[in-house]
Coordinates of C-alpha atoms in Angstrom, one line a residue:
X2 CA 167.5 -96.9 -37.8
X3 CA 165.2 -97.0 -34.9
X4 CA 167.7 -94.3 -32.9
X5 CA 166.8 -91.9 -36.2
X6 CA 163.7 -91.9 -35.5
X7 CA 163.5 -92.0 -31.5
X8 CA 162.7 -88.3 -31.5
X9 CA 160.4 -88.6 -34.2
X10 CA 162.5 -85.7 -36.4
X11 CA 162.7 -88.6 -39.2
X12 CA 159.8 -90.5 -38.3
X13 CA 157.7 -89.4 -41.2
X14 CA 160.4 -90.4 -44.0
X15 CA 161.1 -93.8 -42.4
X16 CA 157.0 -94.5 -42.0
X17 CA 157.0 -95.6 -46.1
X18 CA 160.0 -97.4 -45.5
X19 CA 158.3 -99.5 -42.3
X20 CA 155.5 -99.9 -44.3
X21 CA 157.1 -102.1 -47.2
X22 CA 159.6 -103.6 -45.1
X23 CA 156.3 -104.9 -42.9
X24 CA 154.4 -106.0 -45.8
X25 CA 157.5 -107.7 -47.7
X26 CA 158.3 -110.0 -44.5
X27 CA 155.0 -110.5 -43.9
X28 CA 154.5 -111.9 -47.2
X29 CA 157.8 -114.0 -47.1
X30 CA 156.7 -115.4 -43.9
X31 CA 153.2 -116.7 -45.4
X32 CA 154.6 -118.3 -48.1
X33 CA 157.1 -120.2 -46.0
X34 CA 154.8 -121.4 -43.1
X35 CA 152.4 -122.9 -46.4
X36 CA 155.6 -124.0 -47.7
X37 CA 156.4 -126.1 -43.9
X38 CA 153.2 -127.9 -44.1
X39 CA 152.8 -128.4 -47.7
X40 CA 152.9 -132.1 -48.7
X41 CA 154.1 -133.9 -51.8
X42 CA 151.4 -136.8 -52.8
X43 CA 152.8 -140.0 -52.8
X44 CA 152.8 -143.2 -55.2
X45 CA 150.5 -145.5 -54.7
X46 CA 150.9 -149.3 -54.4
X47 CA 148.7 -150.3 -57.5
X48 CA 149.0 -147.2 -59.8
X49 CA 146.8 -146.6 -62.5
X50 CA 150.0 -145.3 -64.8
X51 CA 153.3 -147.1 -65.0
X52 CA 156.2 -145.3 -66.4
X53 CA 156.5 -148.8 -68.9
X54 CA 153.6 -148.6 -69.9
X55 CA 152.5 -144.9 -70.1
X56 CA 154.9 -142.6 -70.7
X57 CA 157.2 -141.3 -73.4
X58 CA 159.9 -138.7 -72.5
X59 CA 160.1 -136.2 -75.3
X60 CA 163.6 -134.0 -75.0
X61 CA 164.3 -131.2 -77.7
X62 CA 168.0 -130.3 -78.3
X63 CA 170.2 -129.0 -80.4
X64 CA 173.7 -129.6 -79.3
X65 CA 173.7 -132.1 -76.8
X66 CA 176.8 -133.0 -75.3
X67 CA 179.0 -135.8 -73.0
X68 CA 176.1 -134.5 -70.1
X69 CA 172.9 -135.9 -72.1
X70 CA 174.4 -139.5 -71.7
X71 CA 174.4 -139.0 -68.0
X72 CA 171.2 -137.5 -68.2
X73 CA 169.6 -140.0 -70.6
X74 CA 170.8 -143.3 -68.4
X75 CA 169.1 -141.7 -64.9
X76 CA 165.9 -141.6 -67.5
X77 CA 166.2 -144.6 -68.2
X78 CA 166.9 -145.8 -64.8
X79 CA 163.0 -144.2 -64.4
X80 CA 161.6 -147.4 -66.6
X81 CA 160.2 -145.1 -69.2
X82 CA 158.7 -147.0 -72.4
X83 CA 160.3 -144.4 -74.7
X84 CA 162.6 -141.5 -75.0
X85 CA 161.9 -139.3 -78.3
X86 CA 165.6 -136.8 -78.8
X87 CA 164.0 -134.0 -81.8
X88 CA 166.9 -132.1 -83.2
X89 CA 167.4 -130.2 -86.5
X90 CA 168.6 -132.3 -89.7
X91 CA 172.5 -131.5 -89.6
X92 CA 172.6 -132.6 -85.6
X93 CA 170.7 -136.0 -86.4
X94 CA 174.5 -137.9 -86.5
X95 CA 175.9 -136.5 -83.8
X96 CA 172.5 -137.4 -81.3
X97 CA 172.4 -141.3 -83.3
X98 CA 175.7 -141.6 -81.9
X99 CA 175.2 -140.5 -78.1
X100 CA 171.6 -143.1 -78.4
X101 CA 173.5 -145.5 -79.7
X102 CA 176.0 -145.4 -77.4
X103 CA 173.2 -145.3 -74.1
X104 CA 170.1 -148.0 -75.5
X105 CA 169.5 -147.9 -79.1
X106 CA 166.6 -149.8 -78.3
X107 CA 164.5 -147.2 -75.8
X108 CA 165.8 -144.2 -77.6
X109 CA 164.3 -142.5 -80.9
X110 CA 165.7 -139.6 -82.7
X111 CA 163.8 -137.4 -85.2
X112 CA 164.4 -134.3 -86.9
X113 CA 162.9 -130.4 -87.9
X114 CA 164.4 -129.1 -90.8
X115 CA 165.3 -125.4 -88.6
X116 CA 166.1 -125.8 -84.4
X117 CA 162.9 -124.2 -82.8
X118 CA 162.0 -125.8 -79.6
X119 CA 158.0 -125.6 -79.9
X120 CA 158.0 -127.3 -83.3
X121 CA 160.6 -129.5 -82.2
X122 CA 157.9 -130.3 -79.3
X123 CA 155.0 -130.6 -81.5
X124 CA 157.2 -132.9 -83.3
X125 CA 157.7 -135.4 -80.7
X126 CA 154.2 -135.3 -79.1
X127 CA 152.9 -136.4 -82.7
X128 CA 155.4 -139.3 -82.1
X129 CA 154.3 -140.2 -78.6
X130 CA 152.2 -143.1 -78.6
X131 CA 151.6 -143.0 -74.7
X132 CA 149.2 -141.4 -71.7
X133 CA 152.0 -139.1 -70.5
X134 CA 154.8 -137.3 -72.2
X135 CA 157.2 -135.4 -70.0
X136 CA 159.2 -132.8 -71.2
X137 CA 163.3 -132.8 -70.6
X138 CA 165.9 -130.6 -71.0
X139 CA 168.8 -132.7 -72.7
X140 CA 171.1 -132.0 -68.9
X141 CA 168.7 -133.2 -66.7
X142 CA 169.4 -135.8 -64.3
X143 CA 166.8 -137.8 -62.6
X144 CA 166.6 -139.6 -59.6
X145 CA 164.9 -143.1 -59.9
X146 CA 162.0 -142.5 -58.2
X147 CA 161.1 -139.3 -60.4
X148 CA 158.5 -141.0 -62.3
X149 CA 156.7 -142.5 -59.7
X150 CA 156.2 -139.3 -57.8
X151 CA 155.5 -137.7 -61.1
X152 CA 152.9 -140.3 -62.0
X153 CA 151.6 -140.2 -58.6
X154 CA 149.6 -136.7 -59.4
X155 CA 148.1 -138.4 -62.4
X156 CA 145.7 -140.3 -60.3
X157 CA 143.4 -137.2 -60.6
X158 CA 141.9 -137.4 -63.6
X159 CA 142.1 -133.5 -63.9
X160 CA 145.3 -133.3 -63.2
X161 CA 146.7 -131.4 -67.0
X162 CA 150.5 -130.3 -65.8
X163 CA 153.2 -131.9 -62.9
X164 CA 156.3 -129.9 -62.6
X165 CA 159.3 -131.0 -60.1
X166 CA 161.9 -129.1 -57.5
X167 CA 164.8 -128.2 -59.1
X168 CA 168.7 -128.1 -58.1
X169 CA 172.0 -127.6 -59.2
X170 CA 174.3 -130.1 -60.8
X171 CA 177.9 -128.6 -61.2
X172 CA 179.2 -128.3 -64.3
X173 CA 183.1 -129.1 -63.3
X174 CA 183.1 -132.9 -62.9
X175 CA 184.8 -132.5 -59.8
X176 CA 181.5 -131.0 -58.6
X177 CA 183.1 -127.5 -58.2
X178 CA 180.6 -125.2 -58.3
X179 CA 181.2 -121.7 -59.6
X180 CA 179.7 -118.3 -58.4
X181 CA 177.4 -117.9 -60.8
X182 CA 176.3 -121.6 -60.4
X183 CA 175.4 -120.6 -56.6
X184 CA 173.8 -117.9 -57.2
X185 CA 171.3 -120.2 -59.8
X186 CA 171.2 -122.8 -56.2
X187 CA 169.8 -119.3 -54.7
X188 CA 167.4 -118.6 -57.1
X189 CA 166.2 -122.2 -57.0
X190 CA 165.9 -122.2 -53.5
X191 CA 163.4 -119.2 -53.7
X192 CA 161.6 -120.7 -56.4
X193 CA 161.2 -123.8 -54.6
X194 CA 159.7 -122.5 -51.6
X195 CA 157.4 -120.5 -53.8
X196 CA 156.0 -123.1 -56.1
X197 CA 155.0 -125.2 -52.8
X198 CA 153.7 -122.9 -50.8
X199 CA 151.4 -121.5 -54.2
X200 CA 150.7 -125.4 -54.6
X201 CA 149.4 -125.8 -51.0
X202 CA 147.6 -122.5 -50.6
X203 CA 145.1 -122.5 -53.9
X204 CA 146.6 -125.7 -56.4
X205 CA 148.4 -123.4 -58.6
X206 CA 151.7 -122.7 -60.0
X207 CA 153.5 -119.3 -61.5
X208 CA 155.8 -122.1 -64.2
X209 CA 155.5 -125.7 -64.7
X210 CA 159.7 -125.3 -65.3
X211 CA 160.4 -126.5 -69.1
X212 CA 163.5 -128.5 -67.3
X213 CA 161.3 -131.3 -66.3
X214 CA 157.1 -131.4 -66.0
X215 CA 155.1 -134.3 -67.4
X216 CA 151.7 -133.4 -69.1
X217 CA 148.6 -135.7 -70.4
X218 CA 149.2 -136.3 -74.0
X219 CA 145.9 -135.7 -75.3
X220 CA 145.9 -132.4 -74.0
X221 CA 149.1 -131.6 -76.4
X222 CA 147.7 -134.0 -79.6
X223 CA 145.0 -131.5 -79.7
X224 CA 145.3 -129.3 -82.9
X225 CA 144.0 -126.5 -81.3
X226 CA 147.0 -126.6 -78.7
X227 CA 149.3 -127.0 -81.6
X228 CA 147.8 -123.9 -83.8
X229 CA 148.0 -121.4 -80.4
X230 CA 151.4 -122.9 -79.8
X231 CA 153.3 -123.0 -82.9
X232 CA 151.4 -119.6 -83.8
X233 CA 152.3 -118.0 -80.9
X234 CA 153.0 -114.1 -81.0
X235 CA 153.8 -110.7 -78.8
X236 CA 151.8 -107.9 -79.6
X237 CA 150.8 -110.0 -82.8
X238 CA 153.9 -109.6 -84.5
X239 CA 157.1 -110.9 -82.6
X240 CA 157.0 -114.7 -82.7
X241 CA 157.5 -116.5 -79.3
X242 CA 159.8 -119.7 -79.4
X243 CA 161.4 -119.6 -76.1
X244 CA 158.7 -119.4 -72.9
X245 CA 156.9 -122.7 -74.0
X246 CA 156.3 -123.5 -69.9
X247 CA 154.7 -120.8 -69.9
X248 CA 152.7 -121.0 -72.4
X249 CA 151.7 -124.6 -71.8
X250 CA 151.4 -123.7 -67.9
X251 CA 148.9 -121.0 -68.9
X252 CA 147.1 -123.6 -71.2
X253 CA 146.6 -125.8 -68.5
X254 CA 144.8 -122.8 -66.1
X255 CA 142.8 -121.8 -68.9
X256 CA 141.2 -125.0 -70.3
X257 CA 140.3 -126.6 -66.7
X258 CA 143.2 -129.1 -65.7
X259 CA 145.0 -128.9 -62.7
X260 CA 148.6 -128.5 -62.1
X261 CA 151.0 -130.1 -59.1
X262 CA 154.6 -129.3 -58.1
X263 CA 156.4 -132.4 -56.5
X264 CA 158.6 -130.6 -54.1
X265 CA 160.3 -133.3 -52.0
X266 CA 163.4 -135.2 -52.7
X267 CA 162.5 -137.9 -54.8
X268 CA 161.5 -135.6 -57.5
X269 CA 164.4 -133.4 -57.2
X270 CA 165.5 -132.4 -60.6
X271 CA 169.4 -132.2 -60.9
X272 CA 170.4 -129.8 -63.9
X273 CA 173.5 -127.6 -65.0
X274 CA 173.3 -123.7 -65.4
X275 CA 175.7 -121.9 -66.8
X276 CA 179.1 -121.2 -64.9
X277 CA 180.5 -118.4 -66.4
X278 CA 178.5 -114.6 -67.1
X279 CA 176.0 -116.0 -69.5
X280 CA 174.0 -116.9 -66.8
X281 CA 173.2 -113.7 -66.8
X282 CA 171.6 -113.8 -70.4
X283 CA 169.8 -117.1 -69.6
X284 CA 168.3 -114.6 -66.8
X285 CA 167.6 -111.9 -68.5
X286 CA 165.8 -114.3 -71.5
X287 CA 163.5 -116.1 -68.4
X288 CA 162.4 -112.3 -66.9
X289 CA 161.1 -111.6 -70.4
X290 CA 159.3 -114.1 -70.5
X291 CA 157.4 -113.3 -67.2
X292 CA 156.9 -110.0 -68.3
X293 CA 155.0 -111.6 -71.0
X294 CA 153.4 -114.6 -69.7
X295 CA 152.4 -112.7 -66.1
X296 CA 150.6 -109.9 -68.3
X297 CA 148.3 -112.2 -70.4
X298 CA 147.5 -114.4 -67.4
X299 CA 146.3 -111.2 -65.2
X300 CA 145.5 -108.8 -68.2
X301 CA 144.4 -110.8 -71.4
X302 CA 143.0 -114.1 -70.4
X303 CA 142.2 -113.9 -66.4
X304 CA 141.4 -117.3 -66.0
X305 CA 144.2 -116.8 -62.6
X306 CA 141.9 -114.7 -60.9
X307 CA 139.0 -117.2 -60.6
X308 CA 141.0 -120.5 -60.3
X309 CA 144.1 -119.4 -58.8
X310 CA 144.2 -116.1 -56.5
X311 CA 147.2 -116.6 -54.1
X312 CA 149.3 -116.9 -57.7
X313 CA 147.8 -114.0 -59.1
X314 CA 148.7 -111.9 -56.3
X315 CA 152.0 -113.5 -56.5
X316 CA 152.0 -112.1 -60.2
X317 CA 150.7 -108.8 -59.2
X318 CA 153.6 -108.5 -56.0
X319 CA 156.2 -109.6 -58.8
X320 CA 155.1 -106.3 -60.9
X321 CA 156.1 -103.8 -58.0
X322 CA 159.0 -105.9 -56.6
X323 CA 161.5 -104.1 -58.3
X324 CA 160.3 -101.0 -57.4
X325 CA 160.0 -101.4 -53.8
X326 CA 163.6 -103.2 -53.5
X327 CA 164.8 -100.1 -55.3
X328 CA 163.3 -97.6 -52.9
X329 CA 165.3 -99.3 -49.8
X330 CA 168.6 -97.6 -50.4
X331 CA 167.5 -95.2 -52.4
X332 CA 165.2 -93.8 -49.2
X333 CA 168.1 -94.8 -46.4
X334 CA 170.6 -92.6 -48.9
X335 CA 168.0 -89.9 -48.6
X336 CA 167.4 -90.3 -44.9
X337 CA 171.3 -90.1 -44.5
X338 CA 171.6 -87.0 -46.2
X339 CA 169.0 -85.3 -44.7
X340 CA 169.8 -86.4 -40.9
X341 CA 171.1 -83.0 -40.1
X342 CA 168.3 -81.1 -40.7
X343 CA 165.5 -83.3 -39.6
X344 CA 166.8 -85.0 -36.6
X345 CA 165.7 -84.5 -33.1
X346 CA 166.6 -82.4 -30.2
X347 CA 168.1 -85.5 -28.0
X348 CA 169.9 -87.5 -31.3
X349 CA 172.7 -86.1 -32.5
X350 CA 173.1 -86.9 -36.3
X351 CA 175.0 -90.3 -37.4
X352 CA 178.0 -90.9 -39.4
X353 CA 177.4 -91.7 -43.0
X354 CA 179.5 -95.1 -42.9
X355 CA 177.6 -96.3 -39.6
X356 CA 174.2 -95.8 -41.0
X357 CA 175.6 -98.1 -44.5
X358 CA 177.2 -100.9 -42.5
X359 CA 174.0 -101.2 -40.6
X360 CA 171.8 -100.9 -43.8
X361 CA 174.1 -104.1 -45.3
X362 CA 174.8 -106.2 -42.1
X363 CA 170.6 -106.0 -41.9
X364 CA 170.5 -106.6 -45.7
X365 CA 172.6 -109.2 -45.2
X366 CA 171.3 -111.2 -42.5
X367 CA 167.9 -111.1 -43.8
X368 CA 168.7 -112.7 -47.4
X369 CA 170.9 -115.2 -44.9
X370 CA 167.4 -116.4 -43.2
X371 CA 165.6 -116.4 -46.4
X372 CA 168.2 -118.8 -47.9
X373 CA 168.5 -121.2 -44.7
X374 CA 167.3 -124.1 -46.5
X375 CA 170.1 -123.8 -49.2
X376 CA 172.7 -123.4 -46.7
X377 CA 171.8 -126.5 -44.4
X378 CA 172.4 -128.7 -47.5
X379 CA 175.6 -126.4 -48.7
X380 CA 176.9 -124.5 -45.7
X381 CA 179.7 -123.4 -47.7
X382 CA 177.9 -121.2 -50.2
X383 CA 177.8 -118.2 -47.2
X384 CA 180.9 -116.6 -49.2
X385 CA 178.7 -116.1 -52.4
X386 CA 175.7 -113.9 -49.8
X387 CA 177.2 -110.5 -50.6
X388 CA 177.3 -111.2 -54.5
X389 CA 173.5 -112.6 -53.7
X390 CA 173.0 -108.9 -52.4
X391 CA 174.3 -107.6 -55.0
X392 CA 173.1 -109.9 -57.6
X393 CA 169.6 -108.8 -56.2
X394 CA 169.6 -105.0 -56.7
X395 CA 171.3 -106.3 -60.2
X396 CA 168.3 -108.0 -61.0
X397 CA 166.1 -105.6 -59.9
X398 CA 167.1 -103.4 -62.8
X399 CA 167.4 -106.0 -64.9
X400 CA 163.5 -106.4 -64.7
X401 CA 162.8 -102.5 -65.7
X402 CA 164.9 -103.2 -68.5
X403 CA 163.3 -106.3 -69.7
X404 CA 159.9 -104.7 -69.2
X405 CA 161.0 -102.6 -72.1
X406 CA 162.6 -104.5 -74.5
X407 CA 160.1 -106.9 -74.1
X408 CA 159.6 -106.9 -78.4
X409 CA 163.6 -108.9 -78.2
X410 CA 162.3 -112.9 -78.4
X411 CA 166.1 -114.2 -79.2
X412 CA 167.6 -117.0 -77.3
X413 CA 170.3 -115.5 -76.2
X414 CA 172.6 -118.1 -75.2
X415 CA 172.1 -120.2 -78.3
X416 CA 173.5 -119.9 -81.7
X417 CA 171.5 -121.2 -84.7
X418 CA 168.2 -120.8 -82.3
X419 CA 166.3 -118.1 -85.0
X420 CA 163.2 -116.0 -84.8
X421 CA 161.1 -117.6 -87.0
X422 CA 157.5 -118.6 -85.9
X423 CA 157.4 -122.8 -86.1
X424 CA 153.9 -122.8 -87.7
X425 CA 156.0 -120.8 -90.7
X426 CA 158.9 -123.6 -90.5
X427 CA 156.1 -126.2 -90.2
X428 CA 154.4 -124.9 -93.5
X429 CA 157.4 -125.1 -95.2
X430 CA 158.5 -128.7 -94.2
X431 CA 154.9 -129.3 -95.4
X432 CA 155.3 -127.8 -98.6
X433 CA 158.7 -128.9 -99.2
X434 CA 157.4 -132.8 -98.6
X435 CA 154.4 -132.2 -101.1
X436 CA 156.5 -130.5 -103.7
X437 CA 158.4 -133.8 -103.5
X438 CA 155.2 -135.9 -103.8
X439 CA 154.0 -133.9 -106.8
X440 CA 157.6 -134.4 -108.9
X441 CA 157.7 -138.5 -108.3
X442 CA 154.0 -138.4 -109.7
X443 CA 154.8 -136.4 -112.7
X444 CA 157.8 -138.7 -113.2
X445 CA 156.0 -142.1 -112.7
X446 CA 154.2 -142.0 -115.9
X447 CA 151.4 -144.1 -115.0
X448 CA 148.8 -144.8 -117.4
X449 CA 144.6 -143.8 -116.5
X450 CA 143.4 -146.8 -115.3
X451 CA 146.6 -147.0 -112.8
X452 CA 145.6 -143.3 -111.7
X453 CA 142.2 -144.0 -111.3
X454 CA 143.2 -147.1 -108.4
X455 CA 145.4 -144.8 -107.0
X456 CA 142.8 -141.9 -106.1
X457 CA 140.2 -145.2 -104.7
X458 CA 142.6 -146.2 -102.6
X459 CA 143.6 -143.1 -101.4
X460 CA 140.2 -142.6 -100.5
X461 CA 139.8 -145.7 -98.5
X462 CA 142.8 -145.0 -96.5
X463 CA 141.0 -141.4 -95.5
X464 CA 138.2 -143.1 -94.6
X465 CA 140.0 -145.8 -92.7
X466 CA 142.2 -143.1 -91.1
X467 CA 139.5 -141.3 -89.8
X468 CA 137.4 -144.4 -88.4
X469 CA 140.8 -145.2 -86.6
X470 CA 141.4 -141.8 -85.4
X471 CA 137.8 -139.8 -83.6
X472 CA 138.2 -136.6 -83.7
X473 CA 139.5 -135.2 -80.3
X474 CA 136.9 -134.4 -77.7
X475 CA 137.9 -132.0 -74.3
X476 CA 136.5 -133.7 -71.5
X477 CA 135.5 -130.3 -70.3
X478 CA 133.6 -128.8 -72.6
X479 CA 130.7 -130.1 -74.8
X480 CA 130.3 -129.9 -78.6
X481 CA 127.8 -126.9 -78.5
X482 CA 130.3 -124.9 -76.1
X483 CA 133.0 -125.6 -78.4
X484 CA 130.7 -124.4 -81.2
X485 CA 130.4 -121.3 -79.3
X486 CA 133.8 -120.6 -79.1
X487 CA 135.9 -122.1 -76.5
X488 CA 139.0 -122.9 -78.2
X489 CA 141.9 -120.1 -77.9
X490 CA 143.3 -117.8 -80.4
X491 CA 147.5 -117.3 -80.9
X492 CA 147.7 -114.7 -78.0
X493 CA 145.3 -117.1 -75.2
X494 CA 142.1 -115.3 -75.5
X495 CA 139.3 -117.6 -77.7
X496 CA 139.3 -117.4 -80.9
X497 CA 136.7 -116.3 -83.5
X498 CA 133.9 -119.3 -84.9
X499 CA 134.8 -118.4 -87.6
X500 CA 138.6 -118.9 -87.3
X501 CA 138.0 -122.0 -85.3
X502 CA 136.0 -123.4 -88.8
X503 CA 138.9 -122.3 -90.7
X504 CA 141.5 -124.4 -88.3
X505 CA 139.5 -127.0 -88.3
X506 CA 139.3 -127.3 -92.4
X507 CA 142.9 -126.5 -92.2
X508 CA 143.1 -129.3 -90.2
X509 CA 141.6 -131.7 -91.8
X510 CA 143.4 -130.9 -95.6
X511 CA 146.3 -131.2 -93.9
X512 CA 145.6 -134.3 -92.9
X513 CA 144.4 -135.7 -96.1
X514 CA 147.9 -134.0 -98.0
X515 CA 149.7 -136.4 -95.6
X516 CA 147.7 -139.5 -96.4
X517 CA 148.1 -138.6 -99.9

């Protein structure tokens, strides 16, 4: 490239080209010299939270498999008190079985009536009876120490949200992995290096990754969490049941805790991806929610800005990524064609193939330095590079279309996963439960005097109930700032007073239907 332009005939097309190349290694450099010196924080001797003791490991599924009882033995090799499994009604047998089979003594399984992750969460945080809960996918394998270094982070009595470093566990038992499997290691890698160095530089974090991150529980038991998060919708009318990290990573920013990612190697999270093309779906479902996420943390809410500018600006480079990997070969194609007519006196012009295997071998060896620490743990992934290349531009595209088809909130690589919002499946397990109620009344026949007992003691155990239970106070905000309205509505911005007075008598009726 530099002999095209050693006359300067071409020099003015390859100046915008220069210009992002510059700023895109620039960038990559900063994040991996933060990234060198970042540091994990490490357990201490006495801790103030015990995995025993404090914390209950909450893991919604729908169709778990042989792989959760691998999974749920390296959690329990963690010493957790509890693990909670949530799955819908006709899956309850199938899950007994596997818990049964691995400690029917540490494991719980409840049910939903419909699979929906976030009410399947909800469900299990109601259930939780310790400090922390962390959040699991039903694959995830743990080392032993994972709960100490988790826990570790807890010690600051801000700290909202700890998230993990990730890896890939293959599929094929003979640890085979596939191409699409690297290219997830790849991805990993990246995100890796990002999540530490953002960690590092300003405390933040673009995902607290829904495979693994552990969260304070009172921060989930609040019912304004729960409204926002079983109520959530895009542009107020597509309900939102996949991208719950995000959402709860966003709730963390926004209401004052802090966030950590333990990136070292006794918090390395194994977990599967999928080894055939569907990985592509599972991609395509995770870039939508960014697109989402990304815009209400820069556009709607803004909390980022203030608390966390290095991951804003991470947000903001995200937006214009595709674009500038686009214009690469898009302006060297250009450059190629036009050669004849712009270059110099002294350079005669280039053959077409020598200017594209110089494009790619640079391409090439540049996504090889980026991916350097993959390779010294798995030196034979280089043969998967090209597809990496590839992949890339792939992707790049990928993210113009998700942009607009942002209004498709499927799962996309699950069956039986639906689109309905879980407050709606909520109100009608509620309803359904108090229908129920209201028919073994009707049939009791009990006489007046009978009745009359019944609605005094009812009232004793609503007063009892609420003597037990205070209502929940955020340690960050006073009563008169929450009367001035700091809770958030369903999209993250606060919602009305008068809303929040409606929740809060919502609230409390439902609360007195259950007791009833």
């Amino acid at each position: 490239m530099l002999y095209l332009t050693n006359d300067l005939g071409l020099l003015p097309f390859f100046l915008p080209f220069g210009i992002i190349g510059f700023y895109r290694y620039l960038w990559f450099f900063i994040k991996v010299a933060a990234w060198l010196v970042y540091q994990p924080k490490q357990p201490k001797q006495n801790p103030t939270y015990t995995g025993e003791r404090d914390v209950t490991i909450i893991v919604p599924t729908i169709d778990a498999g042989e792989e959760f009882k691998i999974a749920a033995r390296s959690w329990l090799a963690c010493g957790p008190k509890e693990i909670i499994i949530i799955t819908e009604t006709s899956m309850r047998g199938p899950l007994q079985e596997l818990a049964d089979e691995v400690d029917p003594n540490k494991i719980r399984v409840l049910t939903v009536s419909k699979a929906n992750k976030r009410l399947q969460m909800v469900r299990g945080v109601n259930a939780a009876t310790t400090e922390i809960v962390v959040f699991s996918d039903d694959d995830a394998i743990w080392k032993p120490t994972m709960l100490d270094y988790i826990l570790a982070c807890f010690e600051d009595l801000k700290m909202g949200g700890v998230g993990t470093s990730q890896t890939v566990h293959a599929v094929d038992p003979n640890g085979h992995q596939t191409m699409w499997e690297i290219l997830a290691g790849f991805r990993l890698t990246s995100r890796n290096i990002e999540i530490a160095a953002s960690t590092h530089i300003d405390g933040g974090i673009c995902c607290l990754s829904g495979r693994t991150a552990a969260y304070r529980t009172l921060i989930l038991k609040d019912p304004a969490f729960q409204y926002c998060f079983t109520n959530d919708l895009w542009l107020g009318k597509y309900p939102l049941n996949s991208g719950d990290d995000k959402f709860l990573t966003r709730w963390m920013v926004s209401h004052g805790w802090n966030t950590y990612a333990q990136i070292c190697k006794e918090a390395e999270l194994y977990s599967t991806f999928k080894n055939n093309w569907r990985f592509v779906k599972q991609v395509l479902r995770w870039t939508r929610n960014t697109w989402r996420s990304d815009f209400r943390s820069l556009f709607t809410e803004r909390y980022i800005w203030s608390r966390h500018p290095f991951v804003a600006f991470t947000m903001v480079d995200k937006i214009f990524n595709p674009l500038t990997l686009l214009a690469g070969p898009i302006l060297v194609g250009v450059f190629a064609t036009l050669q004849e007519q712009r270059a110099g006196p002294t350079n005669p012009p280039l053959p077409g193939w020598n200017i594209a295997i110089s494009y790619i071998i640079w391409l090439l060896l540049t996504r090889f330095i980026k991916l350097i620490p993959h390779f010294l743990k798995r030196p034979k992934d280089i043969w998967v590079l090209p597809a990496w290349l590839l992949f890339n531009y792939y992707f790049a595209i990928m993210k113009i279309y998700a942009l607009f088809t942002l209004h498709e909130v499927g799962w996309g690589t699950r069956a039986g996963i639906g689109n309905e919002l879980a407050a709606d499946i909520g109100k009608q397990d509620d309803e359904k439960e108090q229908y129920d109620q209201h028919l073994k009344i009707e049939m009791s026949n009990m006489d007046e005097d009978a009745y009359q007992n019944r609605q005094q003691t009812e009232q004793h155990d609503i007063q009892s109930y609420y003597h037990q239970n205070p209502p929940y106070e955020d340690p960050f905000f006073s009563e008169a700032e929450l009367r001035r309205g700091t809770e958030m509505g369903v999209d993250g911005s606060f919602a009305p007073i008068q809303q929040q007075h409606q929740q809060h008598q919502q609230q409390q009726q439902h609360t007195s239907s259950s007791l009833l």
